[in-house]
Coordinates of C-alpha atoms and ligand atoms in Angstrom, one line a residue:
M1192 CA -55.4 -23.3 -21.5
E1193 CA -54.3 -20.3 -19.3
T1194 CA -53.1 -17.6 -21.8
D1195 CA -51.6 -15.1 -19.2
K1196 CA -48.8 -17.4 -18.4
P1197 CA -45.8 -17.5 -20.8
F1198 CA -46.0 -20.0 -23.6
D1199 CA -43.0 -22.1 -24.8
V1200 CA -43.9 -21.2 -28.5
L1201 CA -46.3 -18.8 -30.1
I1202 CA -47.4 -19.7 -33.7
I1203 CA -48.7 -17.1 -36.0
G1204 CA -51.3 -18.4 -38.4
S1205 CA -53.6 -21.3 -38.2
G1206 CA -53.4 -22.7 -41.8
I1207 CA -52.2 -26.2 -42.3
G1208 CA -48.7 -24.9 -41.7
G1209 CA -49.2 -23.3 -38.3
L1210 CA -51.6 -26.0 -37.0
S1211 CA -49.3 -28.8 -38.0
V1212 CA -46.3 -27.1 -36.2
G1213 CA -48.6 -26.7 -33.2
I1214 CA -49.5 -30.4 -33.2
I1215 CA -45.9 -31.6 -33.5
L1216 CA -44.7 -29.2 -30.6
S1217 CA -47.6 -30.3 -28.5
L1218 CA -46.7 -33.9 -29.1
L1219 CA -43.1 -32.9 -27.7
H1220 CA -44.9 -31.4 -24.7
F1221 CA -44.2 -27.8 -25.6
R1222 CA -46.9 -25.3 -24.2
V1223 CA -48.1 -23.8 -27.5
A1224 CA -50.5 -21.2 -28.6
V1225 CA -51.6 -20.6 -32.2
I1226 CA -52.7 -17.1 -33.1
E1227 CA -55.2 -16.5 -36.0
K1228 CA -56.4 -13.2 -37.4
N1229 CA -59.7 -14.6 -38.7
P1230 CA -62.6 -15.6 -36.6
L1231 CA -62.3 -19.2 -37.9
P1232 CA -59.1 -21.2 -38.1
G1233 CA -57.7 -23.1 -41.1
G1234 CA -56.5 -20.5 -43.6
L1235 CA -56.6 -21.7 -47.1
M1236 CA -57.7 -25.2 -45.9
R1237 CA -61.1 -23.9 -44.8
S1238 CA -63.9 -23.8 -47.4
Y1239 CA -66.8 -21.5 -47.4
Q1240 CA -70.6 -22.0 -48.0
R1241 CA -72.8 -20.4 -50.7
D1242 CA -76.4 -21.4 -51.1
G1243 CA -75.6 -24.2 -48.6
L1244 CA -73.0 -25.7 -50.9
D1245 CA -69.3 -26.1 -49.9
C1246 CA -66.9 -24.1 -51.9
P1247 CA -63.2 -25.2 -51.4
V1248 CA -60.5 -22.6 -51.6
G1249 CA -56.9 -23.9 -51.3
I1250 CA -57.2 -27.7 -51.5
H1251 CA -58.5 -29.3 -54.7
Y1252 CA -56.2 -32.3 -54.8
F1253 CA -53.0 -33.5 -53.3
G1254 CA -50.5 -36.3 -53.7
S1255 CA -48.7 -39.1 -51.8
F1256 CA -51.4 -39.9 -49.3
G1257 CA -51.3 -43.7 -50.1
E1258 CA -50.3 -46.1 -47.3
G1259 CA -46.5 -45.6 -46.6
E1260 CA -46.2 -42.5 -48.8
S1261 CA -44.8 -39.2 -47.4
L1262 CA -47.9 -37.2 -46.9
R1263 CA -49.7 -40.1 -45.3
R1264 CA -46.8 -40.8 -43.0
M1265 CA -46.7 -37.1 -41.9
C1266 CA -50.4 -37.2 -41.2
D1267 CA -50.1 -40.5 -39.4
Y1268 CA -47.5 -38.8 -37.2
L1269 CA -49.7 -35.8 -36.6
G1270 CA -52.6 -38.2 -35.7
V1271 CA -55.0 -36.6 -38.2
T1272 CA -55.2 -39.4 -40.8
D1273 CA -58.3 -41.0 -39.5
R1274 CA -60.0 -37.6 -39.1
M1275 CA -59.7 -36.9 -42.8
T1276 CA -62.3 -37.9 -45.3
V1277 CA -60.6 -38.3 -48.7
E1278 CA -61.1 -40.2 -51.9
R1279 CA -58.5 -41.5 -54.2
M1280 CA -58.5 -40.2 -57.8
G1281 CA -57.4 -42.0 -60.9
K1282 CA -58.5 -45.5 -59.8
D1283 CA -60.6 -46.1 -62.9
G1284 CA -59.2 -43.6 -65.2
P1285 CA -56.8 -40.6 -65.3
I1286 CA -56.0 -38.2 -62.4
D1287 CA -55.9 -35.2 -64.9
R1288 CA -56.9 -34.8 -68.5
Y1289 CA -54.8 -32.2 -70.3
V1290 CA -56.8 -30.8 -73.3
F1291 CA -54.6 -29.0 -75.8
D1292 CA -55.7 -27.3 -79.0
D1293 CA -54.7 -30.2 -81.1
F1294 CA -54.1 -33.2 -78.7
T1295 CA -55.2 -34.7 -75.3
F1296 CA -53.0 -36.3 -72.7
D1297 CA -54.3 -38.3 -69.7
L1298 CA -52.1 -38.2 -66.7
P1299 CA -52.5 -41.8 -65.0
E1300 CA -51.7 -43.0 -61.5
G1301 CA -48.4 -44.6 -61.1
L1302 CA -44.8 -44.1 -62.4
D1303 CA -44.9 -47.1 -64.7
A1304 CA -48.3 -46.1 -66.2
F1305 CA -47.0 -42.6 -66.7
A1306 CA -43.9 -43.9 -68.5
A1307 CA -46.0 -46.1 -70.6
S1308 CA -48.4 -43.4 -71.5
L1309 CA -45.7 -40.9 -72.4
G1310 CA -44.1 -43.6 -74.5
Q1311 CA -47.2 -44.3 -76.5
T1312 CA -48.1 -40.6 -77.0
F1313 CA -44.6 -39.5 -77.8
P1314 CA -42.8 -42.4 -79.5
E1315 CA -40.1 -40.1 -81.0
D1316 CA -39.1 -39.1 -77.4
R1317 CA -37.9 -42.4 -76.1
Q1318 CA -34.5 -41.1 -74.9
P1319 CA -35.8 -38.0 -73.1
I1320 CA -38.6 -40.0 -71.5
A1321 CA -36.1 -42.6 -70.2
T1322 CA -33.9 -39.7 -68.8
I1323 CA -36.9 -38.1 -67.0
M1324 CA -38.4 -41.3 -65.6
K1325 CA -34.9 -42.1 -64.0
S1326 CA -34.9 -38.8 -62.3
L1327 CA -38.5 -39.2 -61.2
R1328 CA -37.8 -42.6 -59.7
T1329 CA -34.8 -41.4 -57.8
L1330 CA -36.8 -38.5 -56.4
A1331 CA -39.7 -40.8 -55.5
D1332 CA -37.3 -42.7 -53.3
V1333 CA -35.9 -39.4 -51.8
Q1334 CA -39.4 -38.2 -51.0
N1335 CA -40.7 -41.5 -49.5
S1336 CA -37.6 -41.8 -47.3
F1337 CA -37.8 -38.1 -46.1
A1338 CA -34.2 -37.8 -47.3
F1339 CA -34.3 -34.0 -47.0
L1340 CA -35.1 -34.2 -43.4
S1341 CA -32.3 -36.7 -42.6
S1342 CA -28.9 -35.9 -41.2
S1343 CA -27.3 -36.3 -44.5
P1344 CA -29.7 -34.8 -47.1
P1345 CA -29.0 -36.2 -50.7
S1346 CA -26.5 -34.4 -52.8
L1347 CA -28.2 -33.0 -55.8
D1348 CA -27.2 -32.8 -59.5
M1349 CA -26.8 -29.1 -60.3
E1350 CA -29.1 -29.7 -63.3
L1351 CA -32.0 -30.3 -60.9
L1352 CA -31.7 -26.6 -59.9
A1353 CA -31.9 -25.4 -63.4
P1354 CA -35.3 -24.2 -64.8
L1355 CA -37.4 -27.0 -66.3
W1356 CA -37.7 -25.5 -69.7
A1357 CA -33.9 -25.2 -70.1
Y1358 CA -33.5 -28.8 -69.0
L1359 CA -36.3 -30.2 -71.3
T1360 CA -34.6 -28.3 -74.2
Q1361 CA -31.2 -29.7 -73.3
I1362 CA -32.4 -33.2 -73.4
H1363 CA -34.1 -32.7 -76.7
C1364 CA -37.8 -33.1 -75.7
S1365 CA -40.3 -32.6 -78.5
P1366 CA -42.6 -29.5 -78.1
R1367 CA -45.5 -31.5 -77.2
L1368 CA -43.8 -33.5 -74.5
R1369 CA -42.5 -30.2 -73.2
S1370 CA -46.0 -28.9 -72.9
V1371 CA -47.3 -31.9 -71.1
L1372 CA -44.5 -31.8 -68.6
G1373 CA -44.8 -28.2 -68.1
V1374 CA -48.2 -28.5 -66.4
A1375 CA -46.7 -29.6 -63.1
S1376 CA -44.7 -26.4 -62.7
R1377 CA -48.1 -24.6 -62.7
W1378 CA -49.1 -26.5 -59.5
L1379 CA -46.4 -24.5 -57.8
G1380 CA -47.5 -21.2 -59.2
M1381 CA -44.6 -21.0 -61.7
S1382 CA -44.0 -21.2 -65.4
E1383 CA -41.7 -23.9 -66.8
T1384 CA -39.1 -21.2 -67.6
E1385 CA -38.9 -20.5 -63.9
C1386 CA -39.6 -23.7 -62.0
P1387 CA -36.5 -25.7 -60.9
V1388 CA -36.5 -29.3 -62.2
L1389 CA -36.2 -30.4 -58.5
Y1390 CA -39.5 -28.9 -57.4
H1391 CA -41.3 -29.8 -60.7
H1392 CA -40.2 -33.5 -60.3
L1393 CA -41.1 -33.7 -56.6
A1394 CA -44.5 -32.2 -57.3
L1395 CA -45.1 -34.5 -60.3
V1396 CA -43.9 -37.6 -58.4
S1397 CA -46.2 -37.0 -55.5
Y1398 CA -49.3 -36.8 -57.6
L1399 CA -48.2 -39.8 -59.7
L1400 CA -47.7 -42.0 -56.6
S1401 CA -51.3 -41.4 -55.6
S1402 CA -53.7 -38.5 -56.0
W1403 CA -56.5 -37.6 -53.6
R1404 CA -59.3 -35.1 -53.0
L1405 CA -61.4 -34.3 -50.1
R1406 CA -64.8 -36.1 -49.9
G1407 CA -66.1 -33.9 -47.2
R1408 CA -65.9 -30.1 -46.7
G1409 CA -62.7 -28.3 -46.5
S1410 CA -63.8 -26.8 -43.2
A1411 CA -64.0 -30.4 -41.9
L1412 CA -60.3 -30.8 -42.8
A1413 CA -59.5 -27.6 -41.0
E1414 CA -61.5 -28.9 -37.8
A1415 CA -59.6 -32.2 -38.0
F1416 CA -56.3 -30.3 -37.5
V1417 CA -57.9 -28.0 -34.9
T1418 CA -59.4 -30.7 -32.8
R1419 CA -56.2 -32.8 -32.8
F1420 CA -54.2 -29.7 -31.7
K1421 CA -56.7 -28.9 -28.9
D1422 CA -56.9 -32.5 -27.8
L1423 CA -53.1 -32.3 -27.2
G1424 CA -53.6 -29.2 -25.0
G1425 CA -52.8 -26.5 -27.5
A1426 CA -54.4 -23.1 -27.3
L1427 CA -56.0 -21.4 -30.3
L1428 CA -56.7 -17.8 -30.2
C1429 CA -58.9 -16.6 -33.1
G1430 CA -60.1 -13.2 -34.4
D1431 CA -57.2 -11.1 -32.9
P1432 CA -54.3 -10.7 -35.4
A1433 CA -50.7 -10.7 -34.2
A1434 CA -49.7 -7.0 -34.7
A1435 CA -46.1 -7.0 -33.4
I1436 CA -43.3 -9.3 -32.6
L1437 CA -41.6 -8.3 -29.4
A1438 CA -37.8 -8.8 -29.5
S1439 CA -35.0 -7.4 -27.4
G1440 CA -31.4 -7.5 -28.7
N1441 CA -31.4 -10.7 -30.8
A1442 CA -34.0 -12.6 -28.6
I1443 CA -37.7 -13.0 -29.1
Q1444 CA -39.9 -12.0 -26.2
G1445 CA -43.5 -12.5 -27.3
I1446 CA -46.3 -11.0 -29.4
R1447 CA -48.5 -8.0 -29.1
L1448 CA -52.0 -8.7 -30.6
A1449 CA -54.2 -6.1 -32.4
S1450 CA -56.3 -5.9 -29.3
G1451 CA -53.3 -4.8 -27.3
K1452 CA -53.0 -8.1 -25.4
M1453 CA -49.5 -9.3 -24.8
L1454 CA -48.4 -12.9 -25.0
A1455 CA -44.9 -13.9 -23.8
A1456 CA -42.8 -16.6 -25.2
P1457 CA -39.1 -17.1 -26.1
R1458 CA -39.8 -18.7 -29.5
I1459 CA -42.1 -17.8 -32.3
V1460 CA -43.0 -19.7 -35.4
A1461 CA -44.3 -17.5 -38.2
A1462 CA -46.5 -19.6 -40.4
I1463 CA -47.5 -16.5 -42.5
H1464 CA -45.8 -14.7 -45.4
P1465 CA -42.2 -13.7 -44.4
K1466 CA -42.7 -10.1 -45.8
T1467 CA -45.6 -9.6 -43.3
V1468 CA -43.3 -10.9 -40.6
L1469 CA -40.6 -8.3 -41.3
T1470 CA -43.1 -5.5 -40.9
M1471 CA -44.0 -6.8 -37.4
L1472 CA -40.4 -6.9 -36.1
P1473 CA -38.9 -3.9 -34.3
D1474 CA -36.7 -1.6 -36.5
G1475 CA -33.1 -3.0 -36.7
A1476 CA -34.0 -6.5 -35.5
V1477 CA -33.0 -8.0 -38.8
M1478 CA -29.8 -7.4 -40.7
P1479 CA -30.8 -4.9 -43.5
R1480 CA -29.3 -7.1 -46.2
H1481 CA -31.4 -10.1 -45.2
A1482 CA -34.5 -8.0 -44.9
R1483 CA -33.8 -6.5 -48.4
R1484 CA -33.3 -9.9 -49.9
I1485 CA -36.7 -11.2 -48.5
M1486 CA -38.6 -8.0 -49.4
R1487 CA -37.3 -8.2 -53.0
L1488 CA -38.5 -11.8 -53.6
D1489 CA -41.1 -12.3 -56.2
D1490 CA -44.4 -13.9 -55.2
T1491 CA -46.5 -16.4 -57.3
E1492 CA -49.1 -14.8 -59.5
G1493 CA -52.8 -14.4 -58.4
L1494 CA -55.7 -16.5 -59.5
F1495 CA -59.3 -15.9 -60.5
A1496 CA -61.8 -18.7 -59.6
A1497 CA -65.5 -19.4 -60.1
H1498 CA -67.8 -21.9 -58.4
V1499 CA -70.6 -23.0 -60.5
V1500 CA -73.5 -25.3 -59.5
L1501 CA -74.8 -27.8 -62.1
D1502 CA -77.5 -30.4 -62.3
A1503 CA -75.9 -33.7 -61.4
A1504 CA -78.2 -35.6 -63.8
T1505 CA -76.8 -33.8 -66.8
H1506 CA -73.3 -33.2 -65.4
P1507 CA -72.4 -35.9 -62.9
A1508 CA -69.2 -35.5 -60.9
Q1509 CA -65.9 -36.6 -62.6
S1510 CA -63.2 -38.4 -60.7
H1511 CA -60.4 -36.6 -62.8
N1512 CA -59.6 -33.0 -63.2
V1513 CA -59.4 -31.2 -66.6
Y1514 CA -56.9 -28.7 -67.7
R1515 CA -57.7 -26.7 -70.9
L1516 CA -54.3 -25.6 -72.2
S1517 CA -52.6 -23.7 -75.1
A1518 CA -49.0 -23.9 -75.9
D1519 CA -46.9 -22.0 -78.5
R1520 CA -45.1 -23.9 -81.3
D1521 CA -42.1 -24.6 -79.0
G1522 CA -44.4 -26.2 -76.4
L1523 CA -44.3 -23.3 -73.9
L1524 CA -47.7 -23.1 -72.1
K1525 CA -49.5 -19.9 -72.7
D1526 CA -53.0 -20.2 -71.2
G1527 CA -54.4 -22.6 -68.8
V1528 CA -57.8 -23.2 -67.0
F1529 CA -58.3 -25.9 -64.3
Y1530 CA -61.7 -27.6 -63.9
Q1531 CA -62.8 -29.9 -61.2
L1532 CA -66.3 -31.2 -61.3
R1533 CA -67.1 -32.7 -57.9
P1534 CA -70.2 -33.9 -56.1
A1535 CA -72.0 -31.2 -54.2
G1536 CA -74.6 -33.4 -52.4
G1537 CA -78.2 -34.3 -53.5
D1538 CA -78.8 -33.8 -57.1
K1539 CA -76.1 -31.1 -57.6
S1540 CA -72.5 -31.1 -58.9
L1541 CA -70.0 -28.3 -58.3
L1542 CA -67.8 -27.1 -61.1
M1543 CA -64.7 -25.2 -60.0
I1544 CA -62.9 -23.2 -62.5
I1545 CA -59.5 -21.5 -61.8
T1546 CA -57.3 -19.5 -64.0
N1547 CA -54.4 -17.0 -63.7
S1548 CA -55.0 -13.4 -62.9
P1549 CA -52.2 -11.1 -61.9
F1550 CA -52.9 -8.6 -59.0
S1551 CA -52.5 -5.7 -61.5
E1552 CA -55.9 -6.7 -63.1
W1553 CA -57.5 -5.8 -59.8
R1554 CA -55.3 -2.9 -58.6
Q1555 CA -58.1 -0.3 -58.9
W1556 CA -59.8 -2.0 -56.0
E1557 CA -56.6 -2.4 -54.0
D1558 CA -57.7 -0.1 -51.1
T1559 CA -61.0 -1.9 -50.6
T1560 CA -62.0 -4.7 -48.3
T1561 CA -64.0 -7.8 -48.8
G1562 CA -67.7 -7.2 -49.1
R1563 CA -67.2 -3.5 -49.6
R1564 CA -65.5 -3.3 -53.0
G1565 CA -68.4 -1.8 -54.8
E1566 CA -70.6 -2.5 -57.9
A1567 CA -67.9 -2.2 -60.5
Y1568 CA -65.8 -4.9 -58.9
D1569 CA -68.9 -7.2 -58.6
K1570 CA -69.6 -6.6 -62.3
E1571 CA -66.0 -7.4 -63.3
K1572 CA -66.2 -10.6 -61.3
A1573 CA -69.5 -11.6 -62.9
R1574 CA -68.1 -10.8 -66.4
R1575 CA -65.1 -13.0 -65.9
A1576 CA -67.1 -15.8 -64.3
G1577 CA -69.4 -15.6 -67.3
R1578 CA -66.5 -15.9 -69.7
L1579 CA -65.1 -18.8 -67.8
L1580 CA -68.5 -20.6 -67.9
K1581 CA -68.7 -20.1 -71.7
G1582 CA -65.2 -21.5 -72.1
A1583 CA -66.2 -24.5 -70.0
E1584 CA -68.9 -25.4 -72.5
G1585 CA -66.1 -26.4 -74.9
I1586 CA -65.2 -29.2 -72.3
F1587 CA -68.5 -30.1 -70.6
G1588 CA -71.0 -29.4 -73.4
S1589 CA -74.0 -27.1 -72.8
L1590 CA -74.1 -25.5 -69.4
A1591 CA -77.6 -24.1 -69.8
G1592 CA -79.1 -23.7 -66.3
A1593 CA -75.8 -23.5 -64.6
K1594 CA -75.5 -21.0 -61.8
V1595 CA -72.4 -19.1 -60.8
L1596 CA -72.4 -19.4 -57.0
D1597 CA -69.4 -17.2 -56.3
A1598 CA -66.0 -16.0 -57.7
Y1599 CA -62.9 -14.9 -56.0
T1600 CA -59.9 -12.8 -57.0
P1601 CA -56.4 -12.1 -55.7
L1602 CA -57.9 -9.5 -53.4
T1603 CA -60.0 -12.1 -51.8
I1604 CA -57.0 -14.3 -51.0
R1605 CA -55.0 -11.2 -49.9
D1606 CA -57.6 -10.2 -47.4
W1607 CA -58.5 -13.7 -46.2
V1608 CA -54.9 -15.0 -45.4
N1609 CA -52.8 -11.7 -45.6
S1610 CA -50.9 -12.9 -48.6
P1611 CA -49.2 -10.1 -50.4
Q1612 CA -51.0 -9.2 -53.6
G1613 CA -53.1 -12.3 -53.2
S1614 CA -50.2 -14.6 -54.0
P1615 CA -51.8 -18.1 -53.8
Y1616 CA -48.6 -20.1 -53.2
G1617 CA -46.5 -17.4 -51.6
I1618 CA -42.9 -16.8 -52.5
M1619 CA -42.0 -18.1 -55.9
R1620 CA -39.3 -20.9 -55.6
S1621 CA -37.9 -20.2 -59.0
S1622 CA -34.4 -21.1 -60.1
R1623 CA -33.7 -17.4 -60.2
Q1624 CA -34.6 -16.9 -56.6
L1625 CA -33.1 -20.0 -55.1
S1626 CA -30.1 -18.2 -53.6
S1627 CA -32.1 -15.2 -52.3
E1628 CA -34.8 -17.3 -50.6
A1629 CA -32.0 -19.1 -48.7
A1630 CA -32.3 -16.1 -46.3
L1631 CA -35.5 -17.7 -45.0
H1632 CA -33.6 -20.8 -43.8
R1633 CA -31.4 -18.7 -41.4
Q1634 CA -32.7 -17.5 -38.0
L1635 CA -33.2 -13.8 -38.6
V1636 CA -33.7 -13.2 -34.9
G1637 CA -32.9 -15.7 -32.2
G1638 CA -36.0 -17.8 -31.5
L1639 CA -37.8 -16.9 -34.7
Y1640 CA -38.7 -19.6 -37.1
F1641 CA -40.5 -19.7 -40.4
A1642 CA -43.1 -22.4 -41.4
G1643 CA -46.1 -22.6 -43.7
Q1644 CA -46.0 -22.7 -47.4
N1645 CA -43.2 -20.0 -47.6
A1646 CA -40.7 -22.2 -45.5
L1647 CA -40.0 -24.8 -48.1
S1648 CA -42.5 -25.3 -50.7
P1649 CA -46.3 -24.8 -51.2
G1650 CA -49.2 -27.2 -51.4
V1651 CA -50.3 -29.6 -48.6
L1652 CA -47.2 -31.9 -48.9
G1653 CA -44.7 -29.0 -49.2
T1654 CA -46.2 -27.1 -46.3
L1655 CA -46.2 -30.1 -44.0
L1656 CA -42.6 -30.9 -44.9
G1657 CA -41.9 -27.3 -44.0
S1658 CA -43.5 -27.8 -40.6
F1659 CA -41.2 -30.8 -39.8
Q1660 CA -38.3 -28.8 -41.0
A1661 CA -39.1 -25.8 -38.8
V1662 CA -39.4 -28.1 -35.7
R1663 CA -36.0 -29.7 -36.6
Q1664 CA -34.5 -26.3 -36.7
M1665 CA -35.9 -25.5 -33.3
I1666 CA -35.1 -28.6 -31.4
G1667 CA -31.9 -29.6 -33.1
Y1668 CA -31.2 -32.6 -35.3
D1669 CA -30.4 -35.1 -32.5
R1670 CA -33.7 -34.7 -30.7
F1671 CA -35.5 -34.6 -34.1
S1672 CA -34.0 -37.8 -35.1
R1673 CA -34.8 -39.6 -31.9
E1674 CA -38.3 -38.3 -31.2
I1675 CA -39.7 -37.5 -34.7
F1676 CA -37.7 -38.8 -37.7
A1677 CA -37.6 -42.4 -36.5
K1678 CA -41.4 -42.4 -35.9
L1679 CA -42.0 -40.8 -39.2
L1680 CA -40.3 -43.6 -41.0
S1681 CA -41.7 -46.5 -38.9
G1682 CA -45.3 -45.2 -38.5
E1683 CA -45.0 -46.0 -34.7
Q1684 CA -46.7 -42.7 -33.9
K1685 CA -49.9 -43.8 -35.7
R1686 CA -50.1 -46.8 -33.7
A1687 CA -49.8 -44.8 -30.4
C1688 CA -52.6 -42.3 -31.4
Ligands
FAD2855 C1 -56.8 -21.1 -55.0 C2 -55.8 -22.0 -54.5 C3 -55.8 -23.3 -54.8 C4 -54.9 -24.2 -54.2 N1 -55.0 -25.5 -54.6 C5 -54.2 -26.4 -54.0 C6 -54.4 -27.8 -54.3 O1 -55.2 -28.3 -55.0 N2 -53.5 -28.7 -53.6 C7 -52.4 -28.2 -52.8 O2 -51.8 -29.1 -52.3 N3 -52.3 -26.9 -52.6 C8 -53.1 -26.1 -53.1 N4 -53.0 -24.7 -52.9 C9 -51.9 -24.2 -52.0 C10 -52.3 -24.5 -50.5 O3 -53.6 -24.2 -50.3 C11 -51.3 -23.8 -49.6 O4 -49.9 -24.1 -50.0 C12 -51.4 -24.1 -48.1 O5 -52.8 -24.2 -47.7 C13 -50.7 -23.0 -47.3 O6 -50.9 -23.3 -45.9 P1 -50.3 -22.2 -44.9 O7 -50.5 -22.6 -43.6 O8 -48.9 -22.0 -45.3 O9 -51.0 -20.8 -45.2 P2 -52.4 -20.2 -45.0 O10 -53.4 -21.3 -45.2 O11 -52.5 -19.1 -45.8 O12 -52.5 -19.8 -43.5 C14 -51.9 -18.7 -42.9 C15 -52.8 -18.2 -41.8 O13 -52.2 -17.2 -41.1 C16 -53.3 -16.2 -40.8 N5 -52.6 -14.9 -40.6 C17 -52.0 -14.1 -41.5 N6 -51.6 -13.0 -40.9 C18 -51.8 -13.1 -39.6 C19 -51.6 -12.3 -38.5 N7 -50.9 -11.1 -38.5 N8 -52.0 -12.8 -37.3 C20 -52.7 -13.9 -37.1 N9 -52.9 -14.8 -38.2 C21 -52.5 -14.3 -39.5 C22 -54.2 -16.2 -42.0 O14 -55.5 -15.7 -41.8 C23 -54.2 -17.7 -42.4 O15 -55.2 -18.4 -41.6 C24 -54.0 -23.8 -53.4 C25 -53.9 -22.4 -53.0 C26 -54.8 -21.5 -53.6 C27 -54.8 -20.1 -53.1

């Protein structure tokens, strides 16, 4: 596509957020360009290779991709479903196994199976389980009908905005039940004392309805979105970061790239972190009180991850994930490590291990860039990876012969996708921050829209919902309802693809 002529919309960031907005707008015949700072598109979707093996970064598993479920319907609308190679988890066993110091809980597929499993494991919690299941079933309907995107979003009980921990205490859950339910708040990068019940329940429901992981490479997923976008006529400009957003008065004019090239458009969708967006706007473009609110928002805490290659004969792939967890006597989760043992091709398996690691632990290398952080950093990564490997033996037995392929830190994520302090899930959607993050839903400058995981919620599902919400904000509800919402619900778009 000719890039010297003005575009209708410029999108900053080619993660799943930016590319999906690009696809939706292209389907509506907007002339769109996606701008990506990295040489390759895809953001956190894209995996990388070590020793010829594929190492995923930001997509380990996701929910609600079953026929008729919300993520599947959005992918159908985008026209990417048939380009994705995925496998269903939890068909012949659990989706997740939670291993605590003194008990184990298996998370099954299906709301009924979950209710039964909770009932068997926690017979003394009959009443709180009934209360929680009622809420989960209501929210499953809300999610599957895209009620939050409709003209009359559902009115919510105020208790759904309270932190999960306070709610579970209020309905008299036992400590063990609290610790089991607390895990889903970690999927959103929050502790159960911070995570609103609403976000927790929506995330849990989405995985209970059906859980999936990629069968192929993460890069193949990125390419599925890229090719669909390009097939629809979208322009993708990689390797040249957006450096400044050009605005005059309260109107967007375009973008200046780091190379100095100017791109003109009356609308911009920023599918990157909002704090970065503020630094790109001209002084005074945003009301200081809105800017302050956004700059003060806390982000989710960093992660440390190791990729380990194992002999598939002794350690075959498992179709469920394992969480090794510790909780205090009240059931509040203290430590957690996530494991996924997946096929790596041939006679190899890949063990992915992820745990929390705040940015402060890596601050001494803050001013370094990827590949040039020095020996001490490499040693620290190797030390931590070794420790994680040792811990993994408690779950998987002897890992003699295992080889650590690679490890990444919050600095890696920061530099790969420009996320402040390597925050994996962006802004923390905690109960405490709900009113401040509302600043993200208003138009700070005429023609500027937020998308990506910071618009609504993180994860594949949350990010895609945020893309549809951003487009709804741009084109208005009437057009959205006619040209998108009806097709999302009916699946008509998929048949047309
Ligand atoms: C370790 C980890 C594990 C995760 N696991 C899961 C999981 O199992 N399931 C799940 O659903 N979610 C998971 N997530 C979350 C999920 O990956 C994200 O919510 C989602 O991918 C975010 O997509 P995005 O488009 O908002 O952002 P990104 O993928 O970060 O894309 C933003 C893009 O913008 C680009 N960019 C930034 N600044 C500029 C600029 N100035 N100019 C041009 N381009 C720019 C970046 O390079 C990047 O490509 C995980 C995240 C992490 C970090």
